Coordinates of N, CA and C in Angstrom, one line a residue:
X1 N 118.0 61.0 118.9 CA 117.4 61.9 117.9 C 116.4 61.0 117.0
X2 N 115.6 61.3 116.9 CA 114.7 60.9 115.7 C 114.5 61.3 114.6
X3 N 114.8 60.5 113.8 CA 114.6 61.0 112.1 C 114.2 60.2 111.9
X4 N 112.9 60.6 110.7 CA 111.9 59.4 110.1 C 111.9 59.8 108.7
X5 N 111.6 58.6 107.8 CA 111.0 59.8 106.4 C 109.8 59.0 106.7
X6 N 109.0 60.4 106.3 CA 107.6 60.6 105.8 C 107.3 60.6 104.3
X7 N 106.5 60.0 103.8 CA 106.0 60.2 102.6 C 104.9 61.3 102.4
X8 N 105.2 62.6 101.6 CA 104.2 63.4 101.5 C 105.1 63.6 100.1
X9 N 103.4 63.7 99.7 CA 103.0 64.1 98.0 C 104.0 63.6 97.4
X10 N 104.9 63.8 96.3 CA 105.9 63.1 95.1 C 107.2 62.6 96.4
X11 N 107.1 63.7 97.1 CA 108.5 63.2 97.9 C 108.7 63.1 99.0
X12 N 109.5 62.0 99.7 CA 110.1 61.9 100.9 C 110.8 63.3 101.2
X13 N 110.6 63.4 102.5 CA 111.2 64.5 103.6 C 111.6 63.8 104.7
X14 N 113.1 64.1 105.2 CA 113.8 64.0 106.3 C 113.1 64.8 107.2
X15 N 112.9 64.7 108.1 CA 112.8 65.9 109.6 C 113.8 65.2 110.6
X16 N 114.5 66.0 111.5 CA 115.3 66.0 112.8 C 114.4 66.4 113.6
X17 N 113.9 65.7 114.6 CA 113.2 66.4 115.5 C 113.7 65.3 116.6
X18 N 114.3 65.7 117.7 CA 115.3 65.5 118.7 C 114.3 65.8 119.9
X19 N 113.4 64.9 120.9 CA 112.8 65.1 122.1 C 113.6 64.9 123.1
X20 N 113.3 65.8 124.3 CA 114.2 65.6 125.5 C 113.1 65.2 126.6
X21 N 112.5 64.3 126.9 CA 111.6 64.2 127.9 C 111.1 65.0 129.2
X22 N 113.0 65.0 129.5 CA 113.2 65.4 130.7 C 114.1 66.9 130.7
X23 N 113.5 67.5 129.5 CA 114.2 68.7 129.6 C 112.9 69.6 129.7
X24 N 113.2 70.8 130.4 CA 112.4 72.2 130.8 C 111.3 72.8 129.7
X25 N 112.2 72.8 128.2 CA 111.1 73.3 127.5 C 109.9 72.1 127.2
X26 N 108.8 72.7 127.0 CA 107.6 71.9 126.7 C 107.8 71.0 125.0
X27 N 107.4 70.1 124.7 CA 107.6 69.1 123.7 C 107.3 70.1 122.4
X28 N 105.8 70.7 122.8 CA 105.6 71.4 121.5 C 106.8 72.5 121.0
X29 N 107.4 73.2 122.0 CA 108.9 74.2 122.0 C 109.4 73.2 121.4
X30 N 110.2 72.4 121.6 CA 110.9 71.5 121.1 C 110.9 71.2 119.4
X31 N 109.9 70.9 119.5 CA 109.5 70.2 118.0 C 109.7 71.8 117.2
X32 N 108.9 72.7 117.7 CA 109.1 74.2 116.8 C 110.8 74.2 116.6
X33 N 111.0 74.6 117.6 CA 112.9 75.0 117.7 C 113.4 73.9 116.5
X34 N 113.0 72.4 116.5 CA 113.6 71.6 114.9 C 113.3 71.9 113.8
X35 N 112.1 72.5 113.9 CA 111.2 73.0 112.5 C 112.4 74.2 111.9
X36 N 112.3 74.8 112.9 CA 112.9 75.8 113.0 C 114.4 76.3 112.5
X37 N 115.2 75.1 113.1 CA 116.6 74.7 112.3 C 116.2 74.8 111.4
X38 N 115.7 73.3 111.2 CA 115.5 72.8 109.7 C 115.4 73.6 108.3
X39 N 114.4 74.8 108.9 CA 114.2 75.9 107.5 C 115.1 76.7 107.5
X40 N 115.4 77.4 108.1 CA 116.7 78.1 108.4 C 117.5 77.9 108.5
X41 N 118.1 76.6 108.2 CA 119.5 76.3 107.7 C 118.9 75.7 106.0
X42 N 118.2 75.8 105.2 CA 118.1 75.7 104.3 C 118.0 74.3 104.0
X43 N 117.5 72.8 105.3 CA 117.2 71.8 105.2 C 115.9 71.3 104.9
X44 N 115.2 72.4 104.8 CA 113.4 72.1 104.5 C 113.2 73.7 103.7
X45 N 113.2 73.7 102.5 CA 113.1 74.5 101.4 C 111.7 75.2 101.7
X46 N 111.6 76.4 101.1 CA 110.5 77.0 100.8 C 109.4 76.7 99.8
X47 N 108.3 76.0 100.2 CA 107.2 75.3 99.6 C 106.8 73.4 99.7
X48 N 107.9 73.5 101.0 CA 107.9 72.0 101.2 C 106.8 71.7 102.0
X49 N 106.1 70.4 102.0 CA 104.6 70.2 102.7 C 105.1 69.4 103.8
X50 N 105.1 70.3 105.0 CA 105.2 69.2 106.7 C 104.5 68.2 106.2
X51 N 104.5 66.9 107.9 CA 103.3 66.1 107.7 C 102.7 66.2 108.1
X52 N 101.4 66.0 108.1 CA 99.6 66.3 108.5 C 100.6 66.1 110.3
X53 N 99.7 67.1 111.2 CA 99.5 66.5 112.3 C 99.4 65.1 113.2
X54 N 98.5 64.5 112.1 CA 98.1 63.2 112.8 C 99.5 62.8 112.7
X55 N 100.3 62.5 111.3 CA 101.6 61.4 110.8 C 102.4 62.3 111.9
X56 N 103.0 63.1 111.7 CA 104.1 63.7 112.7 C 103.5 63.2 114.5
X57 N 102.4 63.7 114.8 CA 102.2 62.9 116.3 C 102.5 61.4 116.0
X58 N 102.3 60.8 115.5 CA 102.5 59.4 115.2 C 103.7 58.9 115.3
X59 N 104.6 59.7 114.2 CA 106.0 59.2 114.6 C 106.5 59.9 115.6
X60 N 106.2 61.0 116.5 CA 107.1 61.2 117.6 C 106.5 60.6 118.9
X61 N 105.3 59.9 118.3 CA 104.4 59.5 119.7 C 104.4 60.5 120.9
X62 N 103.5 61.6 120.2 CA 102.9 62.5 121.1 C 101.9 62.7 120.9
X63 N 100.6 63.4 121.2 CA 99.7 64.2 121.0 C 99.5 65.1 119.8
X64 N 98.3 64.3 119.0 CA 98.3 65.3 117.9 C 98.0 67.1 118.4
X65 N 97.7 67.4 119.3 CA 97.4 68.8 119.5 C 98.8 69.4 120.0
X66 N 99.6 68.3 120.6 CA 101.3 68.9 121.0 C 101.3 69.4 119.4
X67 N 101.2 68.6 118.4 CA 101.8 69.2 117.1 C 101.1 70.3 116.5
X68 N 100.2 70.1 116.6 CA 99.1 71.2 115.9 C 99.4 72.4 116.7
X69 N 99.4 72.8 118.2 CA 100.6 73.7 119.1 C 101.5 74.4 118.0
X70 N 102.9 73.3 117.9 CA 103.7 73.4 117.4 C 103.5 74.4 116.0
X71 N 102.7 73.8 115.3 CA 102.7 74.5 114.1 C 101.7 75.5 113.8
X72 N 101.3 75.9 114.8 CA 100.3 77.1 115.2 C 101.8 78.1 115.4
X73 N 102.3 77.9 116.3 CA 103.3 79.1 116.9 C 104.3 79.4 115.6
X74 N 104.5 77.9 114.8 CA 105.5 78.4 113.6 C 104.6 79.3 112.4
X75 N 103.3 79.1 112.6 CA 102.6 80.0 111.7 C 102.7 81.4 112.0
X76 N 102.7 81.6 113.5 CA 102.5 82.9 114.3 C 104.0 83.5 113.8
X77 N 105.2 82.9 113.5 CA 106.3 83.3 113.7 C 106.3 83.6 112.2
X78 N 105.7 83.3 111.1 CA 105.8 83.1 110.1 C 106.4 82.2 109.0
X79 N 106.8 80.9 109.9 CA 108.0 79.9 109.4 C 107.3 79.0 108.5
X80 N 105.7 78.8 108.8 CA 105.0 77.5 108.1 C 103.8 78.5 107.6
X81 N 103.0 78.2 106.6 CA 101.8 78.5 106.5 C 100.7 77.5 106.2
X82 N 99.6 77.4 107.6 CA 98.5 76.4 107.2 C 97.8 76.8 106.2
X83 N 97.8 75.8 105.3 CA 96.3 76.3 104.0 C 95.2 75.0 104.4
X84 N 95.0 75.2 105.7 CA 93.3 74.3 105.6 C 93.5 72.8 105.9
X85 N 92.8 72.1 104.7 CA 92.6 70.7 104.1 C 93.8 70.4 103.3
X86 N 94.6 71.4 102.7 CA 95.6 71.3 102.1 C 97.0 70.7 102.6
X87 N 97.1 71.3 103.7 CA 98.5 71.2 104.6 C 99.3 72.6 105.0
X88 N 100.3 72.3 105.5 CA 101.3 72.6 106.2 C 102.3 73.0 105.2
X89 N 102.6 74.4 104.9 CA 103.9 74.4 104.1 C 105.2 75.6 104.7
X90 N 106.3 75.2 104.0 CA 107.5 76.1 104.5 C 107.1 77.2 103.9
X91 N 107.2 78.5 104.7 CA 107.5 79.7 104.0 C 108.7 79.9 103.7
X92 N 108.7 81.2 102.5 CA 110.1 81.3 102.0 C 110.4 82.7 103.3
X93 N 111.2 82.4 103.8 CA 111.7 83.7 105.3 C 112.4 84.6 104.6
X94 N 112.7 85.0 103.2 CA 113.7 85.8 103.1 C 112.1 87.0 102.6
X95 N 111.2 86.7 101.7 CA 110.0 87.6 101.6 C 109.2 87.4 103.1
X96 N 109.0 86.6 104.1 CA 108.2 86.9 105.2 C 109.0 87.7 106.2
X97 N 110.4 88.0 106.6 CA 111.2 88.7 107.0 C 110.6 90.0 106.6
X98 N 110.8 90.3 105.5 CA 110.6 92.0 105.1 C 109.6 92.1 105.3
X99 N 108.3 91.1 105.3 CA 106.8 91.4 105.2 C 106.8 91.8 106.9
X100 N 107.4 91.0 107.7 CA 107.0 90.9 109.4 C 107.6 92.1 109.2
X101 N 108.8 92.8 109.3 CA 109.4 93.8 109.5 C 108.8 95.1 109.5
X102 N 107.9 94.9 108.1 CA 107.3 96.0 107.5 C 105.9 96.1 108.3
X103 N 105.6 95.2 108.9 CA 104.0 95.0 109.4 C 104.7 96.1 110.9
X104 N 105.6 95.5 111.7 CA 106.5 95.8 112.8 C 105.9 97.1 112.7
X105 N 107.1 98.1 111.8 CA 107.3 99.3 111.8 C 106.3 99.9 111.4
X106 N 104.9 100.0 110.4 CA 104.1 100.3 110.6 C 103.0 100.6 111.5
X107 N 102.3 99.2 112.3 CA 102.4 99.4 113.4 C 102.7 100.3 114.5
X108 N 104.0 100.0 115.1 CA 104.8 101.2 115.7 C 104.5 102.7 115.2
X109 N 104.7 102.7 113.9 CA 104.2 104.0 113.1 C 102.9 104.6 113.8
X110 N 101.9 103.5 113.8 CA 100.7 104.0 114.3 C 99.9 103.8 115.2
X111 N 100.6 103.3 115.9 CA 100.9 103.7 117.3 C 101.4 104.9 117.7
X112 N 102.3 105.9 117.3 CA 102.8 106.7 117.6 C 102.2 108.1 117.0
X113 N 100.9 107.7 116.3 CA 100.2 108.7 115.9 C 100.8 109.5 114.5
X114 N 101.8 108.6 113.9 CA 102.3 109.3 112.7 C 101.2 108.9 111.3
X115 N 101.2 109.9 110.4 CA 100.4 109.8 109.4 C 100.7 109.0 108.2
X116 N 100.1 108.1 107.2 CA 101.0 107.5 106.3 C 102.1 108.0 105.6
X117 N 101.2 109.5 105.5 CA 102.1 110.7 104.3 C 103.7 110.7 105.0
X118 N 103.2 111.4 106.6 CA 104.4 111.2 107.4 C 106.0 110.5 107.6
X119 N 104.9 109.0 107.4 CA 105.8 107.8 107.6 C 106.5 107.6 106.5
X120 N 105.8 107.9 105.4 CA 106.8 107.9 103.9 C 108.1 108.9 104.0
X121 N 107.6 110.0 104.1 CA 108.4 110.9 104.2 C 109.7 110.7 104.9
X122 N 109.4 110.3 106.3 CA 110.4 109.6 107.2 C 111.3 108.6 106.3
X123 N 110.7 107.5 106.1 CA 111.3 106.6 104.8 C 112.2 107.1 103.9
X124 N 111.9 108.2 103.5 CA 112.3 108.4 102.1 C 113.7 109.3 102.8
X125 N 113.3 110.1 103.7 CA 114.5 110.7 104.3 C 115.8 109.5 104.5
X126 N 115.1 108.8 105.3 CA 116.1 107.6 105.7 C 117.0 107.2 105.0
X127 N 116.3 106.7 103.7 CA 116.9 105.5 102.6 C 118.0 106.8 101.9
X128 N 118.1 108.4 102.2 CA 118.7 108.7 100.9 C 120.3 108.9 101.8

């Protein structure tokens, strides 16, 4: 297993990120699925700054684009959000949950040709 600390901004961060060379999922999978723990067990907090690309390929001695991969898909999932030149940060999943959720059912909503008025209405039946 590999654990390194990284220095970013006022504070060191632990990461677990555990490569299996010779296992099936692809490296970038890998690294997400730790990320992944990590936040979701409440070991990398909401507003924590990953490390740049380059540092994280560095210490796992992979491919900076394996990582940048990596934190493309956790952005897709909603687990990190890139801001740019800025960095890499943890989202809080308990407000991105309801937001994905809510994007979900909407969607579906309109896809199914229902109206907004509609879809409230539906809602409002639901909740009572």
């Amino acid at each position: 297993m590999i654990g390194r600390t990284l220095e970013l901004m006022a504070a060191p961060i632990r990461l677990r990120i555990a490569l299996d060379p010779d296992s099936a999922e692809p490296v970038f999978a890998q690294i997400c699925s730790a990320i992944r723990v990590d936040v979701t067990s409440g070991r990398l907090a909401a507003g924590v700054r990953l490390p740049t690309t380059r540092a994280l390929a560095a210490e796992l001695d992979v491919a900076v684009n394996t990582v940048a991969k990596a934190y493309r898909e956790l952005e897709l999932e909603g687990v990190v959000e890139g801001r740019g030149r800025h960095g890499t940060y943890v989202m809080d999943l308990a407000d991105t949950a309801a937001e994905r959720e809510t994007m979900r059912f909407v969607t579906t909503m309109r896809n199914l040709g229902v109206t907004r008025e509609e879809t409230l209405a539906l809602v409002r039946r639901a909740w009572s």
